[in-house]
Coordinates of C-alpha atoms (C1' of nucleotides) in Angstrom, one line a residue:
Chain A
M1 CA -93.1 36.1 84.3
R2 CA -91.8 36.8 80.8
V3 CA -91.9 33.8 78.5
R4 CA -90.7 33.8 74.9
Y5 CA -91.3 31.6 71.9
A6 CA -88.3 32.0 69.6
P7 CA -88.7 30.2 66.3
S8 CA -86.5 30.3 63.3
P9 CA -88.1 31.3 60.0
T10 CA -86.5 28.4 58.1
G11 CA -89.7 26.8 56.9
L12 CA -93.4 26.6 57.3
F13 CA -94.9 26.6 60.8
H14 CA -94.9 23.1 62.1
V15 CA -97.2 21.4 64.7
G16 CA -94.2 20.7 67.0
G17 CA -93.5 24.4 67.0
A18 CA -97.1 25.2 67.5
R19 CA -97.2 22.9 70.6
T20 CA -94.2 24.7 72.1
A21 CA -95.7 28.1 71.3
L22 CA -99.0 26.9 72.9
Y23 CA -97.3 25.8 76.1
D24 CA -95.3 29.1 76.3
W25 CA -98.5 31.0 75.8
L26 CA -100.4 28.9 78.4
F27 CA -97.7 29.5 80.9
A28 CA -97.6 33.2 80.3
R29 CA -101.4 33.5 80.5
H30 CA -101.7 31.3 83.5
T31 CA -99.2 33.3 85.5
G32 CA -100.4 36.6 84.1
G33 CA -97.1 37.2 82.5
K34 CA -96.0 38.3 79.1
F35 CA -95.8 36.1 76.0
I36 CA -93.0 37.3 73.7
L37 CA -92.4 36.3 70.2
R38 CA -88.9 36.6 68.9
I39 CA -87.7 35.7 65.5
E40 CA -84.3 33.9 65.4
D41 CA -83.2 34.6 61.8
T42 CA -79.5 34.5 62.3
D43 CA -78.7 32.0 59.6
R44 CA -78.9 33.8 56.3
S45 CA -78.5 30.6 54.3
R46 CA -81.5 28.9 55.8
Y47 CA -83.9 31.8 55.6
R48 CA -87.1 31.0 53.7
P49 CA -89.3 33.8 52.3
G50 CA -92.8 33.5 53.5
A51 CA -91.9 31.6 56.6
L52 CA -92.5 34.5 59.0
E53 CA -95.9 35.3 57.5
D54 CA -96.9 31.6 57.7
L55 CA -95.8 31.6 61.4
L56 CA -97.7 34.7 62.3
A57 CA -100.8 33.4 60.5
G58 CA -100.6 30.1 62.2
L59 CA -100.2 31.6 65.7
R60 CA -103.2 33.9 65.0
W61 CA -105.3 31.0 63.7
L62 CA -104.7 29.2 67.0
Q63 CA -105.3 32.5 68.8
L64 CA -102.0 32.6 70.5
D65 CA -101.6 36.3 70.8
W66 CA -98.3 37.7 71.7
D67 CA -97.7 40.8 73.9
E68 CA -94.4 41.7 72.4
G69 CA -92.9 40.8 69.1
P70 CA -93.2 41.4 65.3
E71 CA -96.1 43.7 64.3
V72 CA -97.0 44.6 67.8
G73 CA -93.6 45.9 69.0
G74 CA -92.8 46.3 72.7
P75 CA -90.3 47.9 75.0
Y76 CA -87.5 45.4 74.3
G77 CA -87.4 45.5 70.6
P78 CA -86.6 44.9 67.9
Y79 CA -87.8 41.4 68.2
I80 CA -86.2 40.2 65.0
Q81 CA -82.6 39.2 65.6
S82 CA -81.3 40.2 62.2
E83 CA -82.2 43.7 63.3
R84 CA -80.1 43.4 66.4
L85 CA -76.7 42.5 64.8
P86 CA -74.5 45.2 66.4
L87 CA -75.7 44.2 69.8
Y88 CA -74.3 40.6 69.5
Q89 CA -71.1 41.9 68.0
E90 CA -70.6 44.2 70.9
F91 CA -71.3 41.5 73.5
A92 CA -69.1 39.0 71.8
N93 CA -66.2 41.5 71.8
R94 CA -66.9 42.2 75.4
L95 CA -66.2 38.5 76.2
V96 CA -63.1 38.6 74.1
A97 CA -61.9 41.6 76.0
K98 CA -62.6 39.8 79.3
G99 CA -60.7 36.7 78.1
A100 CA -63.8 34.6 78.3
A101 CA -63.8 34.2 74.5
Y102 CA -61.3 34.3 71.8
R103 CA -60.9 34.7 68.0
C104 CA -60.5 31.6 66.0
Y105 CA -59.0 31.8 62.5
C106 CA -59.4 28.1 61.5
P107 CA -60.8 27.9 58.0
P108 CA -64.0 25.8 57.6
E109 CA -62.1 23.2 55.6
R110 CA -59.8 22.5 58.5
L111 CA -62.7 22.0 60.8
I112 CA -64.4 19.6 58.3
A113 CA -61.2 17.6 58.0
L114 CA -60.8 17.6 61.7
R115 CA -64.2 16.1 62.2
E116 CA -63.5 13.5 59.5
Q117 CA -60.4 12.4 61.3
Q118 CA -62.2 12.3 64.6
A119 CA -64.9 10.1 63.2
L120 CA -62.3 7.8 61.6
R121 CA -60.6 7.4 65.0
G122 CA -63.9 6.9 66.7
E123 CA -63.4 10.1 68.8
P124 CA -66.3 12.4 69.6
P125 CA -66.4 15.3 67.2
G126 CA -65.4 18.7 68.5
Y127 CA -63.2 21.7 68.0
D128 CA -59.6 21.0 69.0
R129 CA -59.1 24.5 70.4
A130 CA -56.2 25.2 68.0
C131 CA -56.7 28.9 68.3
R132 CA -57.5 29.0 72.0
D133 CA -54.0 30.2 73.0
L134 CA -52.5 31.9 70.0
T135 CA -49.6 34.3 70.6
Q136 CA -49.9 38.0 69.7
R137 CA -47.7 37.3 66.8
Q138 CA -49.8 34.5 65.4
I139 CA -52.8 36.7 65.7
A140 CA -51.1 39.5 63.9
D141 CA -50.1 37.1 61.1
Y142 CA -53.7 36.0 60.5
E143 CA -54.9 39.5 60.6
A144 CA -52.3 40.6 58.1
K145 CA -53.5 37.8 55.8
G146 CA -57.0 39.2 56.1
V147 CA -58.5 36.1 57.6
T148 CA -61.9 36.9 59.2
P149 CA -62.1 35.1 62.5
V150 CA -65.0 33.7 64.4
I151 CA -65.4 34.2 68.1
R152 CA -65.5 31.1 70.3
L153 CA -66.3 30.7 74.0
R154 CA -63.5 29.6 76.2
V155 CA -65.1 26.7 77.8
P156 CA -63.6 25.3 81.1
T157 CA -61.7 22.1 80.4
E158 CA -62.6 20.6 83.7
G159 CA -65.4 20.5 86.2
T160 CA -69.1 20.1 85.6
T161 CA -72.0 22.3 84.7
T162 CA -75.4 21.8 86.3
F163 CA -78.7 23.5 85.6
H164 CA -82.1 22.9 87.1
D165 CA -84.9 22.0 84.7
L166 CA -88.4 22.7 86.0
I167 CA -89.7 19.5 84.4
R168 CA -86.8 17.1 84.8
G169 CA -84.8 18.3 87.8
D170 CA -81.1 18.8 87.9
I171 CA -79.1 17.9 84.8
T172 CA -75.3 17.8 85.0
V173 CA -72.7 17.4 82.3
D174 CA -69.0 17.1 82.3
N175 CA -67.3 20.2 80.9
R176 CA -64.9 17.9 79.1
S177 CA -67.7 16.8 76.8
L178 CA -68.1 20.4 75.7
D179 CA -66.0 22.1 73.1
D180 CA -65.4 25.8 72.4
L181 CA -68.6 26.8 70.7
V182 CA -68.7 29.5 68.1
L183 CA -70.5 32.7 69.3
L184 CA -70.0 35.0 66.4
K185 CA -69.7 33.7 62.8
S186 CA -67.3 35.1 60.3
D187 CA -70.1 36.9 58.5
G188 CA -70.8 38.9 61.6
Y189 CA -74.0 37.1 62.5
P190 CA -74.3 35.5 66.0
T191 CA -74.9 31.8 66.4
Y192 CA -78.1 30.7 68.1
H193 CA -76.3 30.3 71.3
L194 CA -75.1 33.8 71.6
A195 CA -78.2 35.5 70.2
N196 CA -80.4 33.5 72.4
V197 CA -78.5 34.2 75.6
V198 CA -78.0 37.9 74.9
D199 CA -81.6 38.4 74.0
D200 CA -83.1 36.4 76.8
H201 CA -81.0 38.5 79.2
L202 CA -81.7 41.8 77.5
M203 CA -85.4 41.1 77.2
E204 CA -85.5 40.0 80.8
I205 CA -86.9 36.6 80.0
T206 CA -87.7 34.7 83.2
H207 CA -88.6 31.3 81.8
V208 CA -87.3 29.4 78.8
T209 CA -89.7 26.7 77.7
R210 CA -88.5 24.9 74.6
G211 CA -88.2 21.5 73.0
D212 CA -86.3 18.7 74.5
E213 CA -83.7 18.8 71.7
W214 CA -82.2 21.9 73.4
I215 CA -81.1 20.0 76.6
P216 CA -77.7 19.2 75.3
S217 CA -76.9 22.8 74.5
T218 CA -78.3 24.3 77.7
P219 CA -75.0 23.7 79.7
R220 CA -73.3 25.8 77.1
H221 CA -75.8 28.5 77.6
I222 CA -75.2 28.4 81.3
L223 CA -71.5 28.8 80.8
L224 CA -72.3 31.8 78.6
Y225 CA -74.4 33.4 81.2
Q226 CA -71.6 32.8 83.7
A227 CA -69.1 34.4 81.3
F228 CA -71.2 37.4 81.0
G229 CA -71.8 37.5 84.8
W230 CA -75.6 37.2 84.3
D231 CA -78.2 35.2 86.1
P232 CA -79.7 32.6 83.8
P233 CA -83.5 32.2 83.4
Q234 CA -85.4 29.1 84.5
F235 CA -85.5 26.3 82.0
A236 CA -88.2 23.8 81.2
H237 CA -87.7 21.4 78.4
L238 CA -90.7 19.9 76.7
P239 CA -91.0 16.3 75.6
L240 CA -90.7 15.9 71.8
I241 CA -93.6 14.9 69.6
L242 CA -93.0 11.6 67.8
S243 CA -94.1 10.5 64.4
P244 CA -96.9 7.9 64.3
T245 CA -94.5 5.7 62.3
G246 CA -92.9 5.2 65.7
K247 CA -89.5 6.2 64.3
G248 CA -88.1 9.5 65.3
K249 CA -89.6 12.9 65.9
L250 CA -92.4 14.4 63.9
S251 CA -90.2 16.0 61.3
K252 CA -90.9 18.6 58.7
R253 CA -90.1 16.0 56.1
K254 CA -93.2 14.1 55.2
A255 CA -93.6 10.8 56.9
K256 CA -95.8 8.3 55.2
G257 CA -98.6 6.3 56.8
P258 CA -99.3 2.6 56.3
G259 CA -101.4 3.4 53.3
G260 CA -98.7 5.5 51.8
E261 CA -100.6 8.7 52.6
E262 CA -98.6 11.6 53.9
Y263 CA -99.1 12.7 57.5
L264 CA -100.0 16.3 58.0
V265 CA -97.3 18.3 59.9
M266 CA -97.6 21.9 59.0
V267 CA -100.2 24.1 60.8
H268 CA -101.6 25.4 57.5
E269 CA -102.1 21.9 56.3
F270 CA -104.4 21.2 59.3
R271 CA -106.3 24.3 58.6
E272 CA -106.8 23.5 55.0
A273 CA -107.8 19.9 55.8
G274 CA -110.7 21.3 57.8
Y275 CA -109.5 21.1 61.4
L276 CA -110.9 23.7 63.8
P277 CA -108.4 25.8 65.6
E278 CA -110.1 25.2 68.9
A279 CA -109.8 21.4 68.4
M280 CA -106.2 21.8 67.4
F281 CA -105.6 23.9 70.5
N282 CA -107.2 21.3 72.8
F283 CA -105.4 18.4 71.1
L284 CA -102.0 20.0 71.2
A285 CA -102.4 21.0 74.8
L286 CA -103.0 17.3 75.6
L287 CA -99.9 16.2 73.9
G288 CA -97.6 16.1 76.9
W289 CA -99.9 17.7 79.5
S290 CA -103.1 16.8 81.2
L291 CA -105.7 19.0 82.8
D292 CA -106.7 16.5 85.5
E293 CA -107.3 12.8 85.7
T294 CA -110.1 12.5 83.2
T295 CA -110.9 15.7 81.3
E296 CA -110.2 15.5 77.6
I297 CA -112.3 18.3 76.2
F298 CA -111.8 21.7 77.6
T299 CA -111.9 25.4 76.6
R300 CA -108.9 27.6 76.3
E301 CA -110.0 29.4 79.5
Q302 CA -110.0 26.1 81.4
A303 CA -106.5 25.3 80.1
V304 CA -105.2 28.7 81.1
A305 CA -106.6 28.3 84.5
A306 CA -105.2 24.9 85.1
F307 CA -101.9 25.0 83.3
E308 CA -99.0 23.9 85.4
L309 CA -95.5 23.1 84.2
E310 CA -95.4 20.4 86.8
R311 CA -98.1 18.5 85.0
I312 CA -96.1 18.2 81.8
S313 CA -94.9 14.7 81.2
K314 CA -91.3 13.9 80.6
A315 CA -91.7 11.2 78.0
P316 CA -92.1 12.0 74.3
A317 CA -95.6 11.6 72.8
V318 CA -96.7 10.1 69.5
F319 CA -98.9 12.3 67.5
S320 CA -102.3 10.5 67.2
Y321 CA -104.2 11.5 64.1
D322 CA -107.0 9.2 65.1
K323 CA -107.6 11.1 68.3
L324 CA -107.3 14.4 66.6
K325 CA -110.0 13.4 64.2
W326 CA -112.2 12.3 67.0
M327 CA -111.7 15.5 68.9
N328 CA -112.3 17.7 65.8
G329 CA -115.6 15.8 65.3
V330 CA -116.5 16.6 68.9
Y331 CA -115.8 20.3 68.3
I332 CA -117.8 20.3 65.1
R333 CA -120.8 18.8 66.8
Q334 CA -120.5 21.4 69.5
L335 CA -120.8 24.2 67.0
A336 CA -124.1 26.0 66.6
P337 CA -125.5 24.9 63.2
E338 CA -125.4 28.5 61.9
V339 CA -121.7 28.8 62.8
L340 CA -120.9 25.4 61.2
A341 CA -122.7 26.6 58.1
E342 CA -120.5 29.6 57.9
R343 CA -117.3 27.7 58.5
L344 CA -118.4 25.1 55.9
Q345 CA -119.0 27.5 53.1
P346 CA -115.4 28.0 52.0
F347 CA -114.8 24.3 52.1
L348 CA -117.9 23.6 50.0
A349 CA -116.9 26.3 47.6
R350 CA -113.6 24.6 47.1
S351 CA -115.5 21.6 45.8
G352 CA -117.5 23.7 43.5
I353 CA -120.5 23.9 45.8
V354 CA -121.3 27.6 46.1
V355 CA -124.4 28.1 48.2
D356 CA -126.2 30.8 50.1
Q357 CA -126.5 30.9 53.9
E358 CA -129.8 29.2 54.0
T359 CA -128.6 26.2 52.0
A360 CA -125.4 26.1 53.9
L361 CA -127.4 25.8 57.0
K362 CA -129.4 22.9 55.6
V363 CA -126.1 21.2 54.7
A364 CA -124.7 21.9 58.1
R365 CA -127.6 20.2 59.9
L366 CA -127.3 17.2 57.6
V367 CA -123.6 16.7 58.0
Q368 CA -122.9 17.9 61.5
E369 CA -122.9 14.5 63.1
R370 CA -121.2 12.8 60.2
I371 CA -118.1 14.7 59.5
T372 CA -114.8 14.8 61.3
T373 CA -113.3 17.6 59.3
L374 CA -114.9 20.5 57.5
A375 CA -113.4 19.2 54.2
E376 CA -115.5 16.0 54.4
A377 CA -118.8 17.8 54.1
A378 CA -118.8 18.2 50.3
A379 CA -118.5 14.6 49.5
L380 CA -121.6 13.8 51.7
V381 CA -123.9 16.2 50.0
D382 CA -122.5 16.5 46.4
F383 CA -125.4 14.5 45.0
A384 CA -127.7 17.5 45.8
F385 CA -125.6 19.9 43.7
A386 CA -124.8 17.6 40.8
D387 CA -126.8 17.9 37.5
S388 CA -127.1 14.1 37.3
I389 CA -126.3 11.1 39.4
S390 CA -125.4 7.6 38.3
Y391 CA -125.6 4.3 40.1
D392 CA -126.2 0.6 39.7
P393 CA -130.0 0.2 39.3
A394 CA -129.8 -3.0 41.3
L395 CA -129.2 -0.9 44.4
L396 CA -132.8 0.4 44.1
I397 CA -134.2 -3.0 44.9
Q398 CA -134.4 -3.5 48.7
K399 CA -134.2 -6.6 50.6
G400 CA -137.4 -8.6 50.4
M401 CA -138.7 -6.6 47.4
S402 CA -139.0 -7.5 43.7
R403 CA -138.3 -5.2 40.8
Q404 CA -142.0 -4.7 40.3
D405 CA -142.5 -3.9 44.0
T406 CA -139.8 -1.3 43.7
M407 CA -141.2 0.3 40.6
R408 CA -144.6 0.6 42.2
A409 CA -143.2 2.0 45.4
L410 CA -141.2 4.6 43.6
E411 CA -144.1 5.6 41.5
A412 CA -146.3 5.9 44.5
S413 CA -143.7 7.9 46.3
R414 CA -143.4 10.2 43.4
H415 CA -147.1 10.9 43.4
A416 CA -147.2 11.3 47.1
L417 CA -144.4 13.8 47.1
A418 CA -145.8 15.7 44.2
E419 CA -149.0 16.2 46.0
L420 CA -147.5 17.3 49.2
P421 CA -148.7 20.9 50.1
A422 CA -145.3 21.7 51.7
F423 CA -142.0 20.0 50.7
D424 CA -140.5 19.9 54.2
E425 CA -139.1 17.1 56.3
A426 CA -142.0 16.7 58.6
S427 CA -144.6 16.5 55.8
M428 CA -142.5 14.1 53.8
E429 CA -142.0 11.8 56.7
T430 CA -145.6 11.6 57.6
A431 CA -146.7 11.0 54.0
L432 CA -144.0 8.4 53.2
R433 CA -144.5 6.5 56.4
Q434 CA -148.2 6.2 55.6
L435 CA -147.4 5.2 52.1
A436 CA -145.1 2.4 53.3
Q437 CA -147.8 1.1 55.5
A438 CA -150.3 1.2 52.6
L439 CA -147.9 -0.6 50.4
G440 CA -147.2 -3.2 53.0
L441 CA -143.6 -2.3 53.2
K442 CA -141.3 -1.6 56.1
A443 CA -140.3 2.1 56.3
G444 CA -136.7 1.1 55.8
Q445 CA -137.5 -0.6 52.5
L446 CA -139.4 2.3 51.0
F447 CA -136.8 4.8 52.3
G448 CA -134.0 2.8 51.0
A449 CA -135.3 2.7 47.5
I450 CA -136.0 6.4 47.5
R451 CA -132.6 7.1 48.9
V452 CA -130.8 5.3 46.1
A453 CA -133.1 6.9 43.5
V454 CA -132.5 10.4 44.7
T455 CA -128.9 10.3 46.0
G456 CA -127.5 7.5 44.0
R457 CA -126.2 5.8 47.1
A458 CA -127.2 3.3 49.6
V459 CA -125.5 5.4 52.3
A460 CA -126.4 9.0 52.6
P461 CA -127.4 11.7 55.1
P462 CA -130.9 11.4 56.6
L463 CA -133.4 10.9 53.8
F464 CA -135.9 13.8 54.3
G465 CA -133.3 16.4 54.8
S466 CA -131.5 15.1 51.7
L467 CA -134.8 15.3 49.7
E468 CA -135.3 18.9 50.8
L469 CA -131.8 19.8 49.8
V470 CA -132.3 18.3 46.4
G471 CA -135.6 20.1 45.9
R472 CA -139.0 18.8 44.9
E473 CA -138.6 19.2 41.1
R474 CA -135.3 17.2 40.9
V475 CA -136.5 14.7 43.4
L476 CA -139.5 13.9 41.2
A477 CA -137.3 13.7 38.1
R478 CA -134.9 11.4 39.8
L479 CA -137.7 9.1 41.0
R480 CA -139.0 8.9 37.5
R481 CA -135.6 8.2 36.1
A482 CA -135.2 5.4 38.6
E483 CA -138.5 3.9 37.5
E484 CA -137.3 4.0 33.9
L485 CA -134.0 2.3 34.9
L486 CA -136.0 -0.5 36.5
V487 CA -138.0 -1.1 33.3
A488 CA -134.8 -1.4 31.3
E489 CA -133.1 -3.5 34.0
P490 CA -133.8 -7.2 33.8
A491 CA -134.1 -8.4 37.4
Chain B
rG1 C1' -68.6 6.3 68.8
rC2 C1' -69.4 9.9 72.9
rC3 C1' -72.9 12.8 75.9
rC4 C1' -77.8 13.7 77.6
rC5 C1' -83.1 12.6 78.3
rC6 C1' -87.0 9.1 78.8
rA7 C1' -89.8 4.3 80.1
rU8 C1' -97.9 2.6 82.8
rC9 C1' -103.0 -0.6 77.9
rG10 C1' -101.5 -0.4 70.2
rU11 C1' -101.8 5.3 71.2
rC12 C1' -102.5 10.0 74.6
rU13 C1' -102.4 9.8 79.7
rA14 C1' -104.0 9.5 85.6
rG15 C1' -101.1 7.8 89.4
rU16 C1' -95.9 11.5 93.5
rG17 C1' -94.9 4.4 99.2
rG18 C1' -100.6 1.6 101.5
rA19 C1' -107.5 4.2 99.1
rC20 C1' -104.5 0.4 92.4
rC21 C1' -105.8 -7.5 91.5
rA22 C1' -103.9 0.3 88.2
rG23 C1' -108.5 5.2 86.5
rG24 C1' -109.9 8.2 81.9
rA25 C1' -109.7 9.0 76.5
rC26 C1' -108.6 7.4 71.2
rA27 C1' -108.6 3.1 68.4
rC28 C1' -110.8 -2.0 68.2
rA29 C1' -115.0 -5.7 69.2
rG30 C1' -120.1 -6.8 70.7
rC31 C1' -125.0 -5.1 72.1
rC32 C1' -128.8 -1.2 72.3
rC33 C1' -131.1 2.9 69.7
rU34 C1' -132.3 3.5 64.5
rU35 C1' -134.9 4.9 57.4
rU36 C1' -128.9 3.9 55.5
rC37 C1' -124.6 6.2 57.6
rA38 C1' -123.3 8.7 61.7
rA39 C1' -124.0 10.5 66.5
rG40 C1' -125.3 8.6 71.4
rG41 C1' -125.7 4.7 75.4
rC42 C1' -123.8 0.2 77.6
rU43 C1' -120.3 -3.8 77.8
rG44 C1' -115.7 -6.0 76.5
rC45 C1' -110.4 -6.3 75.0
rG46 C1' -106.0 -4.2 76.8
rA47 C1' -100.4 -1.8 80.5
rC48 C1' -96.9 -0.8 85.4
rA49 C1' -90.1 -3.4 79.9
rG50 C1' -86.8 -7.1 82.8
rG51 C1' -83.7 -8.1 87.0
rG52 C1' -81.8 -6.8 91.6
rG53 C1' -82.3 -3.9 96.0
rU54 C1' -84.7 -0.2 100.1
rU55 C1' -89.3 -0.9 103.0
rC56 C1' -94.0 -4.0 107.2
rG57 C1' -95.6 -2.5 102.2
rA58 C1' -93.6 -0.3 95.7
rA59 C1' -96.3 1.6 89.2
rU60 C1' -94.4 5.1 92.8
rC61 C1' -87.4 5.4 95.9
rC62 C1' -82.2 3.4 94.3
rC63 C1' -78.9 0.4 91.0
rC64 C1' -78.1 -2.5 86.6
rU65 C1' -79.8 -4.4 81.9
rU66 C1' -82.9 -3.7 77.8
rG67 C1' -85.6 -0.5 74.8
rG68 C1' -86.9 4.3 72.7
rG69 C1' -85.6 9.4 71.8
rG70 C1' -82.5 13.6 71.4
rG71 C1' -77.7 16.0 70.7
rC72 C1' -72.5 16.2 69.2
rA73 C1' -71.9 22.7 62.7
rC74 C1' -69.3 29.4 61.3
rC75 C1' -78.1 25.3 61.7
rA76 C1' -81.5 26.6 64.8

RNA sequence: GCCCCCAUCGUCUAGUGGACCAGGACACAGCCCUUUCAAGGCUGCGACAGGGGUUCGAAUCCCCUUGGGGGCACCA
């Protein structure tokens, strides 16, 4: 099996493309075949610098390694279409020589006008085949005038074309609904249709797995294969990914959520937002495919072992950010704390929290069950790295306690913590639980007051770990500060 | 407008004629656990788009309607 992923470097790597690449990769790995990456850069006007680098980085992030393609080479190269131009020209001319294609001298303006008229009359748009049967003399005239022609395929004007889709079964179209598509543009570049067919043939691609949006042009490709006298590969068209807005496919243009926030669509955006590649892999795999009846979380090895084209669903799928977040959380919780610490460091640094491994590990233990993306960690522990904290002193006073009670409790806590031989979680817990009992308070009351005094919030990571992170000296200072605030605060 | 594809809980899906008064997951709600928040556990809510057939029997097969999506470039 030889499977290719053939993106066009016209923009940043998109999750829809990533899902296609993932399925191509899974199919290749499952069958023990080759995964080939081919760059379809045959439109000079749409080329975007940096797009190729972003694509390769995205594929590597998801660990979708390719056996042949840019940077790794292979026996069928080059794998960048702009480096294969003479090939397409030669094959296009071959079709002209056979009479299966012809040169068309119609200027773009005429074609635009033609489509306008067709739209006006309510006719389907399409080339009117004006140049399909030019006389030798007409051709000579155009050539003498220096008009650069395009090459068009001579599509049959009757009959039907059928191809078998591995996911959908047979698909048939009436040839009369097809027009004579351009194969070679006047700038000497091939169109997608030509380049794709020539390369798939030359590279001995056996399976073409691509997005649903290609179904309408597949019959044209079949006709092209027939014109060349080649056997077409097998086709499998994947369902599209829909935007959560419910309207249309997940596009590169930013769709906005109900709150006006922008949905993430580029692979690099997910990476920067703190999603783990293994979670992304798992989630994307499930968007249109299922491993079995109930399994949601699986490793890439399991996916490779189980992947079947037959289990790909036909209906388009809405991209669920909620489920992705949940899944990312699952993967974060599965990480060894040391690994999480390491992965967290760049994200913490981005928020100005530069820490050593040991501190990062403490943070990791504290936030592991509380974050759904790596980027969320900083906001949970920033109190421990801030010079000062501010809060409404009223928060200090717990349910069932007076201002006086709270002041006494904080003061007693401060003394207890100051005298502790070791400032670690276990010692703190023992001491403070005893203290609560001695003061006639519920543990939650005492802990709540300390939590606000030290973190500035009513909701924070587990208390003792938080105290350890803040450090004894600053904990004591913050307790004292809270006591002062209560003196000032009339309650 | 024309052509093509698709149709099970709000969402992702299982289901390939009887084991389905439809299973799992996310989300949502309640309860439990608990120093707050989480995480975890349990429970609940919730779907075969509609109508015709075929069949002893249909979520599963066929047709129509409706709905959704995609495509109709010298873009991919």
